[in-house]
XYZ file of C-alpha atoms in Angstrom:
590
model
C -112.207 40.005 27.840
C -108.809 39.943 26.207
C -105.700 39.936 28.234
C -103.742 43.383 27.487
C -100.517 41.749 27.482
C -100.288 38.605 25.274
C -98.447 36.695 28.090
C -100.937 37.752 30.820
C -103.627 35.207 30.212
C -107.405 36.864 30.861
C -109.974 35.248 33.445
C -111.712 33.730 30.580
C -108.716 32.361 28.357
C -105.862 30.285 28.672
C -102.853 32.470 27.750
C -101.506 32.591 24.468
C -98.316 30.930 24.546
C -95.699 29.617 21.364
C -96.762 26.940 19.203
C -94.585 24.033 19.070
C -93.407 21.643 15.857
C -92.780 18.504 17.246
C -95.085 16.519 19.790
C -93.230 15.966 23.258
C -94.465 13.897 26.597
C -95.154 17.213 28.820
C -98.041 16.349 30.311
C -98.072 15.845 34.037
C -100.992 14.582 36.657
C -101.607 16.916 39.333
C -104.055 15.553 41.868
C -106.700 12.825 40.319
C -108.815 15.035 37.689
C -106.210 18.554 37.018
C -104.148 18.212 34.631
C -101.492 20.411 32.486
C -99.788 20.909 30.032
C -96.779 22.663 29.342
C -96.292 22.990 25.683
C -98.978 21.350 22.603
C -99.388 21.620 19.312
C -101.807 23.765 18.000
C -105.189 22.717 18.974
C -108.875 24.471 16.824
C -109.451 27.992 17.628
C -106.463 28.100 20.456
C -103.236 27.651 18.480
C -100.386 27.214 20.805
C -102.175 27.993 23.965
C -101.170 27.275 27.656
C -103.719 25.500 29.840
C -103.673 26.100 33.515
C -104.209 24.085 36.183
C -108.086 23.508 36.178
C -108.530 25.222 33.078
C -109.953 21.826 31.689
C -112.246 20.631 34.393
C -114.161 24.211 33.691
C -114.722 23.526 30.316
C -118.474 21.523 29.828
C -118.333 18.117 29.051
C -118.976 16.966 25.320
C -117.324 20.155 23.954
C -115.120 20.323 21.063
C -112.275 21.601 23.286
C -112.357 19.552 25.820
C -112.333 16.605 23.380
C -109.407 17.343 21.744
C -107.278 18.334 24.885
C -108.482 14.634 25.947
C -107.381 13.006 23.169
C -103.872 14.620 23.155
C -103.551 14.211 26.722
C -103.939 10.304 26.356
C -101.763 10.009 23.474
C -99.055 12.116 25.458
C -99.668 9.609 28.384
C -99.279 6.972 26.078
C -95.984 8.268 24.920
C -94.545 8.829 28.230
C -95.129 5.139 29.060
C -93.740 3.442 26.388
C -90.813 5.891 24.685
C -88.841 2.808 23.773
C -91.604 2.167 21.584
C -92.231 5.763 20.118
C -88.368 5.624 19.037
C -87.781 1.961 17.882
C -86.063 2.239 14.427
C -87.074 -0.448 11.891
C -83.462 -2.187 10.871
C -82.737 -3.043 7.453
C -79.901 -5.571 7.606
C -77.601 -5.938 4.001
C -75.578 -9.236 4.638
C -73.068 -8.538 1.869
C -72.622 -6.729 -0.997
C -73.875 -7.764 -4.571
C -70.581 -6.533 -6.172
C -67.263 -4.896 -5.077
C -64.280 -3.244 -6.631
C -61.073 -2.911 -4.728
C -58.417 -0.791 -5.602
C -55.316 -1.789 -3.840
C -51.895 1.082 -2.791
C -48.334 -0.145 -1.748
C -47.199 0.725 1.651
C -46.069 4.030 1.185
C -42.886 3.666 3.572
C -42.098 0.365 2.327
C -39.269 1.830 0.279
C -37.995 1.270 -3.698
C -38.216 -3.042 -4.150
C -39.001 -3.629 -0.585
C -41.083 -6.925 -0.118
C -44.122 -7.125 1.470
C -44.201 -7.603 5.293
C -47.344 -9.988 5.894
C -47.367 -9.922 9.900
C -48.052 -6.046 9.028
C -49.784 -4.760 5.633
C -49.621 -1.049 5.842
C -50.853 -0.483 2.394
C -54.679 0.126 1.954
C -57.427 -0.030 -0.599
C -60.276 1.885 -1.659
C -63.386 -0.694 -1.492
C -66.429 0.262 -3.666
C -69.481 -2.335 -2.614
C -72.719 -2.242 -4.947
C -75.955 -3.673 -2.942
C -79.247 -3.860 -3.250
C -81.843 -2.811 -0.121
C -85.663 -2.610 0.392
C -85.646 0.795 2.445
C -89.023 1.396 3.726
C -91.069 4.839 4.407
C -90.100 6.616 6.963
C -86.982 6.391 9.042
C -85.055 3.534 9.505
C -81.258 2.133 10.598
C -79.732 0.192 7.326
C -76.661 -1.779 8.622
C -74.159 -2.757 5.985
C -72.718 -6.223 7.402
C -69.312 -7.682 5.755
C -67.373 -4.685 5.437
C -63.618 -5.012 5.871
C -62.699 -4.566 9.597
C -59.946 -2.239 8.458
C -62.498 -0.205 7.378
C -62.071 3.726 7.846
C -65.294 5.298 9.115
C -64.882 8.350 8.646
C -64.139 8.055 5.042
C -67.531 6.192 3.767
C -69.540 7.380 1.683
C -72.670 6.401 1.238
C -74.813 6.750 -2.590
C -78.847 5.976 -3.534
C -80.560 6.187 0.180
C -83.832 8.171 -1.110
C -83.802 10.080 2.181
C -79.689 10.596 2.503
C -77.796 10.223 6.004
C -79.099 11.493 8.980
C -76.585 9.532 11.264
C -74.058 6.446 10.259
C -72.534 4.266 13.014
C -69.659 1.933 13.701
C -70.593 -0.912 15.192
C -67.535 -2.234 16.882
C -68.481 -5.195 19.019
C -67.755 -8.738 17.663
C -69.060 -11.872 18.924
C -66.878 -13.565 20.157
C -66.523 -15.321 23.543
C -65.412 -12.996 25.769
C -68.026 -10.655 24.558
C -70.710 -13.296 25.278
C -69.457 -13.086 28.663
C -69.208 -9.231 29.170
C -72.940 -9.242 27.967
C -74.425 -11.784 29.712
C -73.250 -10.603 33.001
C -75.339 -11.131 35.693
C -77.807 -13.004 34.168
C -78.855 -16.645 33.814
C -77.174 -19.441 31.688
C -76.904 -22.924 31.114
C -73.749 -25.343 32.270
C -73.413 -28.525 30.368
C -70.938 -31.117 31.725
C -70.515 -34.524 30.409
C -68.941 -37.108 32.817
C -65.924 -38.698 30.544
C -66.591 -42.411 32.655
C -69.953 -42.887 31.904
C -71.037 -40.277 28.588
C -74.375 -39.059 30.678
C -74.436 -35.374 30.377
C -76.135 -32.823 33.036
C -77.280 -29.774 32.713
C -77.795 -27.066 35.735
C -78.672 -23.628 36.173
C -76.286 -21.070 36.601
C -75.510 -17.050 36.748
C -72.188 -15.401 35.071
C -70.476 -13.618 38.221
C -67.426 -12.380 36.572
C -66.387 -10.972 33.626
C -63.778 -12.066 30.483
C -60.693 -10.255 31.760
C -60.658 -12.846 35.023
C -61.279 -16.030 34.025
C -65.174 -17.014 33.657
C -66.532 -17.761 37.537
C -69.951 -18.505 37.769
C -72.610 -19.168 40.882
C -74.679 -22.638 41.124
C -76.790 -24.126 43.639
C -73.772 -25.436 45.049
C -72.273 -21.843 45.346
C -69.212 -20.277 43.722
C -67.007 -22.225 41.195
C -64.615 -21.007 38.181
C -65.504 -22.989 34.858
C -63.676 -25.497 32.956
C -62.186 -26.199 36.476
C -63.385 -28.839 37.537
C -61.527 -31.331 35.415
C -64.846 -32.222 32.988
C -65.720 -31.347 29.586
C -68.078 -28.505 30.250
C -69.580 -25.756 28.021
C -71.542 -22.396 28.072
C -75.184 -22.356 27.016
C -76.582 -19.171 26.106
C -80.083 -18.388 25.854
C -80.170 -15.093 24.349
C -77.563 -13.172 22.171
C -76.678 -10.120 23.773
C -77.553 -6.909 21.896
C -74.983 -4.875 19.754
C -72.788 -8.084 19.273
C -72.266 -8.929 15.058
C -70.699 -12.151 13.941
C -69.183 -9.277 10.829
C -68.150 -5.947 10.957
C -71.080 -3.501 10.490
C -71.357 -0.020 9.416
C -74.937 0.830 10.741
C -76.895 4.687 8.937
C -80.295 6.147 10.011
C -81.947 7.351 7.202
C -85.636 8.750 6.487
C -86.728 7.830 2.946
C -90.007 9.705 1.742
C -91.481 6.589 0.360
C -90.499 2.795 0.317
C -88.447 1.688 -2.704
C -86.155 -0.662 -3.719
C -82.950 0.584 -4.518
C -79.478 0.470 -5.463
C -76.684 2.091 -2.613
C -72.783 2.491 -3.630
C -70.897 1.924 -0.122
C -67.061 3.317 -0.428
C -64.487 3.702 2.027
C -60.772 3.436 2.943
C -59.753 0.182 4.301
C -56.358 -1.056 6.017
C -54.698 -3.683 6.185
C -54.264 -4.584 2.088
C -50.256 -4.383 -0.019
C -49.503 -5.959 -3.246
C -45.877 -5.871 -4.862
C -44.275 -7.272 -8.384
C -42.172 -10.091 -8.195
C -39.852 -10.768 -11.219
C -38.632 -13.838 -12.838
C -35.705 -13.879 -14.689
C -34.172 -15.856 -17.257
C -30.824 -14.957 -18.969
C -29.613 -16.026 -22.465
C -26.363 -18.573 -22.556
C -24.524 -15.377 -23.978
C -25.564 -13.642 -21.141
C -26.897 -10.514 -23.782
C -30.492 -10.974 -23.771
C -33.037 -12.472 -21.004
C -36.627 -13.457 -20.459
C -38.822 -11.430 -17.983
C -41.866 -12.531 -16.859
C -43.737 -10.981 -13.750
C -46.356 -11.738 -10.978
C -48.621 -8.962 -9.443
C -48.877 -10.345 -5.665
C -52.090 -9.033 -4.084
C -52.367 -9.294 -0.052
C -55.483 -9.026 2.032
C -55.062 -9.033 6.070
C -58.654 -8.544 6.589
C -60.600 -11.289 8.286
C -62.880 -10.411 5.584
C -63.210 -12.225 2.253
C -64.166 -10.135 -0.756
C -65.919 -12.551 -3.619
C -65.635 -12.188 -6.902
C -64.317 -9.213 -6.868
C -62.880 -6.634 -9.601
C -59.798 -6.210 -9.002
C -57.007 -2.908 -9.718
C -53.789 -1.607 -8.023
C -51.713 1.448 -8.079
C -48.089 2.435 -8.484
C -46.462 4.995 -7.578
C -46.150 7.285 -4.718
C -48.755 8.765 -2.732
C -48.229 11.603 -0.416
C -50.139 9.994 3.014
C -50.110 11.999 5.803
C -51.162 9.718 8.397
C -51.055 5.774 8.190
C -54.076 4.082 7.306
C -53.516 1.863 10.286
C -53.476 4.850 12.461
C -57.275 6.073 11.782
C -58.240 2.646 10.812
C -61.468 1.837 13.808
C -61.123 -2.044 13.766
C -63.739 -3.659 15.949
C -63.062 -5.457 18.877
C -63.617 -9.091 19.446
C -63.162 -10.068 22.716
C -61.182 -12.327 24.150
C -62.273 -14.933 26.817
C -59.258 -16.250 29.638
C -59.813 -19.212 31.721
C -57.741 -19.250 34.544
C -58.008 -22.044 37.366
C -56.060 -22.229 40.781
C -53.018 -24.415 40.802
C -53.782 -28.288 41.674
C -51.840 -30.179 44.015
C -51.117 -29.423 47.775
C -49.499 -26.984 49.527
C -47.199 -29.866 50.960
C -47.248 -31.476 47.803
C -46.200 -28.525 45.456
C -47.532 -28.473 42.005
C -45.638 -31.033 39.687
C -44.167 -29.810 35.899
C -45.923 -31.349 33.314
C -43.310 -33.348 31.071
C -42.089 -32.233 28.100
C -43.487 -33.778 25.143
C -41.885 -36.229 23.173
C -38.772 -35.176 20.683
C -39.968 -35.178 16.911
C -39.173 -37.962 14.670
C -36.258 -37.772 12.295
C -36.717 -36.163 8.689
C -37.372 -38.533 6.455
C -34.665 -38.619 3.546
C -34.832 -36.731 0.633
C -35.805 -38.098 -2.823
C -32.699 -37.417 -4.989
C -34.477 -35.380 -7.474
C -36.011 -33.218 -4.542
C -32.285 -32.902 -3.435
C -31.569 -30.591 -6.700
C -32.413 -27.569 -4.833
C -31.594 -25.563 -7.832
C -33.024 -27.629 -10.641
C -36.202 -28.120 -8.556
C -36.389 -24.546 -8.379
C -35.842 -23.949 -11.841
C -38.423 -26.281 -13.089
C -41.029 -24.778 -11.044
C -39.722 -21.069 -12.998
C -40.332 -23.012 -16.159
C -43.594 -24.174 -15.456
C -44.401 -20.878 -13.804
C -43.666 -18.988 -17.413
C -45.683 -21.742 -19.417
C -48.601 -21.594 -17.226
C -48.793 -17.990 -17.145
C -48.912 -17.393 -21.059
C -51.819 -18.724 -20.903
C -53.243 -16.132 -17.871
C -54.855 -12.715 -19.196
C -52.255 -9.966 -18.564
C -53.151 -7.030 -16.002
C -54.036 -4.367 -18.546
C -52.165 -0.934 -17.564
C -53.874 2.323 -17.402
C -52.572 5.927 -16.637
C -53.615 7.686 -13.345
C -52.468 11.308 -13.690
C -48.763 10.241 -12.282
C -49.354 6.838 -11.137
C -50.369 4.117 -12.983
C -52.943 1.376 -12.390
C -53.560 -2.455 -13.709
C -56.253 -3.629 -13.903
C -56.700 -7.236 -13.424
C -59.337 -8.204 -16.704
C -61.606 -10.796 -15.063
C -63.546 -11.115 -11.791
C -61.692 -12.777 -8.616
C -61.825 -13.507 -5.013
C -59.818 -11.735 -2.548
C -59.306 -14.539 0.507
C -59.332 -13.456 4.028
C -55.623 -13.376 5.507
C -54.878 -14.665 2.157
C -52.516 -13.730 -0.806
C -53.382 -13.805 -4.699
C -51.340 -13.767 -7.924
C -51.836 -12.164 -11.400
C -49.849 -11.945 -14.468
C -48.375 -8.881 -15.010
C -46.009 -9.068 -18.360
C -44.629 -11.356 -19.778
C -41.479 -10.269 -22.610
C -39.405 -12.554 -24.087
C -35.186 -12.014 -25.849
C -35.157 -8.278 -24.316
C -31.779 -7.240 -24.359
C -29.480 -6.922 -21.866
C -25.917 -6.566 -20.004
C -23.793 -7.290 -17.143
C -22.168 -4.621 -15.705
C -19.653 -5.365 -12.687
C -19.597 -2.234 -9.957
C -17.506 -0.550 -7.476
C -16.005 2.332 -6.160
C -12.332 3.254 -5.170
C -13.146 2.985 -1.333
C -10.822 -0.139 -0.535
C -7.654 -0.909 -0.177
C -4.516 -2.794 -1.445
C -4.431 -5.258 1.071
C -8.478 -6.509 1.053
C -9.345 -5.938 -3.140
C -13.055 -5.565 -2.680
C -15.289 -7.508 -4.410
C -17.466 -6.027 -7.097
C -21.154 -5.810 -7.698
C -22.993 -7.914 -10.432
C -25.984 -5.368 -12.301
C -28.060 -5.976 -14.813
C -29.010 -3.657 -17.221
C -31.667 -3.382 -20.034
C -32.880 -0.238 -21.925
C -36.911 -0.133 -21.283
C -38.276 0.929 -24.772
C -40.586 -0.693 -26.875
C -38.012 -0.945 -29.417
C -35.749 -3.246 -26.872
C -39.344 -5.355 -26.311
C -40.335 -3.630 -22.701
C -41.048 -0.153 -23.081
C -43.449 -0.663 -20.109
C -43.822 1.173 -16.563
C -42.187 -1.668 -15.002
C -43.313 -1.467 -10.908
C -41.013 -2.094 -8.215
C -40.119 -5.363 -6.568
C -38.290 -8.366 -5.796
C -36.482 -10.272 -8.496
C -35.014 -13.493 -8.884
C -32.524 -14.323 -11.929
C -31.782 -17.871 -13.275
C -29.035 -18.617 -15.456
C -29.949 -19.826 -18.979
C -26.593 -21.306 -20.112
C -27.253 -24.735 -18.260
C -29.472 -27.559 -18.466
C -30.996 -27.089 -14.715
C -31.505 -23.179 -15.090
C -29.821 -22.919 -11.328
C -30.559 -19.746 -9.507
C -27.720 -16.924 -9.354
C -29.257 -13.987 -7.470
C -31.496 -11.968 -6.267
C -32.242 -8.357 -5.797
C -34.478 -5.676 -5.648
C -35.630 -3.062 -8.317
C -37.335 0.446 -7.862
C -39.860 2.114 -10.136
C -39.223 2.245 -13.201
C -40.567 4.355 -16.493
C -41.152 4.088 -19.826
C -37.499 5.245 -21.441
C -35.134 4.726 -18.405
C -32.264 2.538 -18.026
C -33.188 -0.489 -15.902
C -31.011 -1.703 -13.234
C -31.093 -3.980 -10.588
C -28.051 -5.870 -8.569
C -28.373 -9.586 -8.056
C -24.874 -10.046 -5.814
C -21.210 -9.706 -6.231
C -18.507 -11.246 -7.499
C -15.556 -13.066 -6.213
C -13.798 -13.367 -9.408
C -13.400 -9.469 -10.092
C -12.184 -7.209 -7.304
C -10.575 -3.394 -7.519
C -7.725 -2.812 -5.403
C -7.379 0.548 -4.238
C -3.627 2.459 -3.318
C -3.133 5.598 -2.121
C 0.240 6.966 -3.514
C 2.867 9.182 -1.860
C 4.047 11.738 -3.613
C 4.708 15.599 -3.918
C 1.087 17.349 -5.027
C -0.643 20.584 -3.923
C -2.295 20.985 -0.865
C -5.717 19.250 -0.383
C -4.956 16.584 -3.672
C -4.161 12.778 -3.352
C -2.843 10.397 -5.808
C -4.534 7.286 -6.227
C -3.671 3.739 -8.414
C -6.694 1.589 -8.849
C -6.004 -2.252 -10.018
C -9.160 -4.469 -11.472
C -8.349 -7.981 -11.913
C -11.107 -10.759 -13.196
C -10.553 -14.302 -12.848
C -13.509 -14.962 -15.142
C -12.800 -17.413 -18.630
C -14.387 -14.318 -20.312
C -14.159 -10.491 -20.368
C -16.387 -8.257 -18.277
C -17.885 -4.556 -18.498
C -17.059 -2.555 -15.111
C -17.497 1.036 -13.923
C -16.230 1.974 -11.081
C -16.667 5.746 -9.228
C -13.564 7.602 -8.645
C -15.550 10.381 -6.729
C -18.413 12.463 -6.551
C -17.987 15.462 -8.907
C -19.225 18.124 -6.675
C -16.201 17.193 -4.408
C -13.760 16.766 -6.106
C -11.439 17.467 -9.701
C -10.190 14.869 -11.347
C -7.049 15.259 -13.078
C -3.800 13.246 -14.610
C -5.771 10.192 -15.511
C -4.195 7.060 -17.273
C -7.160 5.945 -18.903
C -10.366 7.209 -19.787
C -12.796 8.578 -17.148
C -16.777 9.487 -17.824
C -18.902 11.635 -16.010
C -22.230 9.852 -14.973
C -24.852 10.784 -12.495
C -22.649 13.116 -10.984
C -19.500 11.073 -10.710
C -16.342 10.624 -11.919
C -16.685 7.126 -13.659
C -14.063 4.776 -14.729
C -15.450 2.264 -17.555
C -13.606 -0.085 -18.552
C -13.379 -3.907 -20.103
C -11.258 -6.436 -18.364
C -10.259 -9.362 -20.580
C -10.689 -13.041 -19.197
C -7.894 -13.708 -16.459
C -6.537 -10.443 -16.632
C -6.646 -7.087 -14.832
C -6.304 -3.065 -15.958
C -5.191 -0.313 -14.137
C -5.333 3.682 -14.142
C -4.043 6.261 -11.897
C -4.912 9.889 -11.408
C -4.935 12.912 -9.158
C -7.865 14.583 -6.846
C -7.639 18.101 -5.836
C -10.458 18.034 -3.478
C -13.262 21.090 -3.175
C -13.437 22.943 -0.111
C -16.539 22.754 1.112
């Protein structure tokens, strides 16, 4: 008889219920021979059917029904026993990637010329790692081992899994020997002491009572005792590695790939923790009109992580970053272990200071030719520009705005390490020396004015090269020792502009400044500027009267430019002599 309501099971029936897609441990023992089950797939001739409570002890023994309801029942049962088993994940572990490229971005904030700061690299690097994996059918967890522990998570990508990504996972736990600690807790380990007097080692039983944060106490036969306490050379033995520790970093996916295959997967992310700069070498001509420029691309890598034979590019130029790599940067955590022991001594007694150790010897003396600060330094420049014609020069490339090198050969990017690569090398480009100021001082103090270089970057001049920002360092050509003479900083720089760059001042050319009384309209001063240069040769200045938006310049006694947006004053001073030039400012109001 058929039930009138499809949810109403009849006396003869089980009820007809929804069919389910996925097998799940329902079943449930009520009594020693009823069973039932809440929800099965669908089963011959009763798709999706409930089965009440003694619905299967009425059927008759050998029937098809009952058989199958059997059958399922036991492999629920089995389920329900073991479900560590039913979801155990075969891992596929990749130890390190076949190939990698690493594109490498200043610090962002570090500012036009600003050096590096190696405590703290907060540029970054896109990392593209090629490897090759035996995925097998089915699901499975693939954990990429070796990846940079600056590594941004949520920025992988992940290319050539035949089933895609289901889930992906940072594993963040180190080993290390705090973590040993933390995981072993509880549990049973080995204590190895050898007695210093007599070299016979002993080894006991013992359980981990406390964890790294406290020092590392642990319980013996003999009871409780804190380790590496008891004044003899002792160690840890561990018998099992706990689970989720990784000697690497580890980015760990679940995939499900509809056959097994060998293939190829592209792994890129964001990583922290990288910064290169330029640093420039310079060598002016005895005339002081032309110079030598030759230039190192410095590559930094703060990642524990070494990257091998590696291709190698960098950017320059300004990004817009909203957020600081370091900021979203996950780094795992390796965790450290603290021993602490209780003081020794007596509470009479007091705890005595351990002496200081011993003062250092005195330096040894200084070779005479090591002495030569300056010559030293300039024959390591010279040997720096010989050995680098012979390096392959970063080859430039254009990157919408920025611009990128790329460094022509394979090489390996050290953990915590630094790496050089030539970047240009130019020889006779011409140049200048311009001395500035501006009429700021005073009469009484001449100040002293600024030493720039200048050179015209266009291929006709030799450069005509995006020239990056950095540090540089300027020898002087005219003697025999090439002794250094400055150093300074340089900004950006493209193809067409005027390069400049300060390397210091000068003590032999100051600007004295005097305000001059006098009748004039309201809101104007008279001023009388005096440049003197003690030099045996004549010098180029400029120096800025005053910006043009506030202020007109008028009644001048020699001739005044306008540059940049300021009044300029350019002038040339011959050797051991000085110029002057007054005028009048009727100052803007505002």
């Amino acid at each position: 008889m058929r039930s009138p309501h499809p949810f109403v099971p009849s006396p003869s029936a089980p009820p007809v219920g929804f069919a389910q897609d996925k097998l799940e441990p329902l079943a449930e023992v009520e009594g020693r021979a009823r069973y039932r089950l809440r929800k099965v797939p669908r089963l011959p001739g009763k798709a999706g059917k409930f089965i009440p409570s003694g619905w299967l002890a009425s059927q008759p023994r050998g029937s098809g029904t009952r058989n199958v309801v059997l059958a399922v029942l036991m492999a629920l049962m089995g389920m329900a026993l073991s479900p560590a088993q039913a979801q155990t994940r075969p891992e596929i572990i990749s130890p390190r990637p076949d190939s990698v490229a690493i594109t490498i971005y200043r610090d962002p904030a570090r500012g036009d010329g600003g050096g590096m700061n190696l405590d703290f690299l907060n540029g970054f690097a896109v990392v593209t790692e090629t490897r090759r994996i035996t995925v097998p059918a089915g699901p499975a967890t693939i954990r990429f081992a070796g990846v940079a522990e600056g590594m941004v998570a949520v920025s992988s990508v992940v290319r050539g899994l035949p089933g895609g990504i289901i889930e992906q996972n940072r594993d963040k736990k180190l080993l290390s020997p705090g973590a040993l600690v933390d995981g072993t807790l509880g549990n049973r380990v080995t204590l190895r002491r050898t007695d210093p007097a007599t070299g016979a080692v002993s080894e006991r039983d013992a359980v981990i009572r406390s964890g790294s944060s406290g020092g590392l106490v642990v319980e013996t036969e003999s009871g409780i005792e804190a380790l590496q306490c008891s004044g003899l050379p002792e160690k840890v033995i561990y018998e099992n590695l706990p689970g989720g520790l990784f000697a690497t970093p580890v980015l760990s996916v679940d995939t499900v790939s509809p056959q097994a295959a060998t293939v190829e997967v592209t792994l890129t992310y964001l990583a922290a923790g990288f910064d290169w700069n330029a640093d420039y070498v310079v060598k002016l001509a005895d005339d002081g009109t032309s110079l030598d420029l030759f230039s190192w691309l410095t590559l930094a890598n703060g990642n524990a992580e070494s990257f091998a034979d590696s291709e190698l590019l960098v950017i320059a130029g300004t990004l817009n970053i909203r957020q600081p790599m370091q900021a979203i940067a996950d780094k795992p955590q390796a965790t450290p272990l603290y021993i602490r022991c209780w003081p020794r001594g007596s509470t009479a007694a007091g705890v005595f200071d351990i002496p200081p150790p011993p003062p250092p010897p005195p330096p040894m003396m200084m070779a005479p030719s090591a002495m030569r600060t300056g010559a030293v330094r300039a024959e390591a420049m010279e040997e720096v520009i010989v050995t680098g014609s012979r390096v392959t020069v970063a080859e430039l490339e254009a990157l919408g705005d920025l611009k990128l090198y790329r460094v022509p050969f394979r090489s390996t990017v050290a953990a915590k390490g630094q790496k050089q690569v030539k970047l240009l090398a130019k020889q006779n480009v011409p140049a200048r020396m311009v001395y500035r100021g501006n009429a700021n001082g005073s009469d009484e103090t001449p100040e002293p004015l600024e030493i720039e270089v200048r050179m015209d970057n266009k291929t006709a001049t030799g450069l005509g090269l995006p020239l990056p920002s950095g540090r540089i360092s300027v020898f002087d050509g005219a003697s025999d020792n090439g002794l250094l003479i400055g150093q300074g900083r340089m900004r950006d720089y493209a193809v067409g502009q005027e390069v400049k760059f300060t390397i210091g001042t000068s003590s032999a050319v100051r600007l004295a400044t005097t305000t001059l009384a006098g009748s004039g309209p309201e809101g104007s001063e008279n001023r009388k500027l005096v440049l003197t240069n003690a030099n045996p040769e004549p010098v180029t200045a400029e120096i800025d009267l005053a910006e043009i938006a506030e202020a007109d310049l008028r009644k001048a006694t020699a001739k005044v430019v306008r540059k940049d947006g300021k009044h300029v004053w350019q002038v040339t001073v011959p050797a051991n002599d000085s110029a002057t030039i007054s005028y009048q400012l009727r100052f803007v109001d505002g």
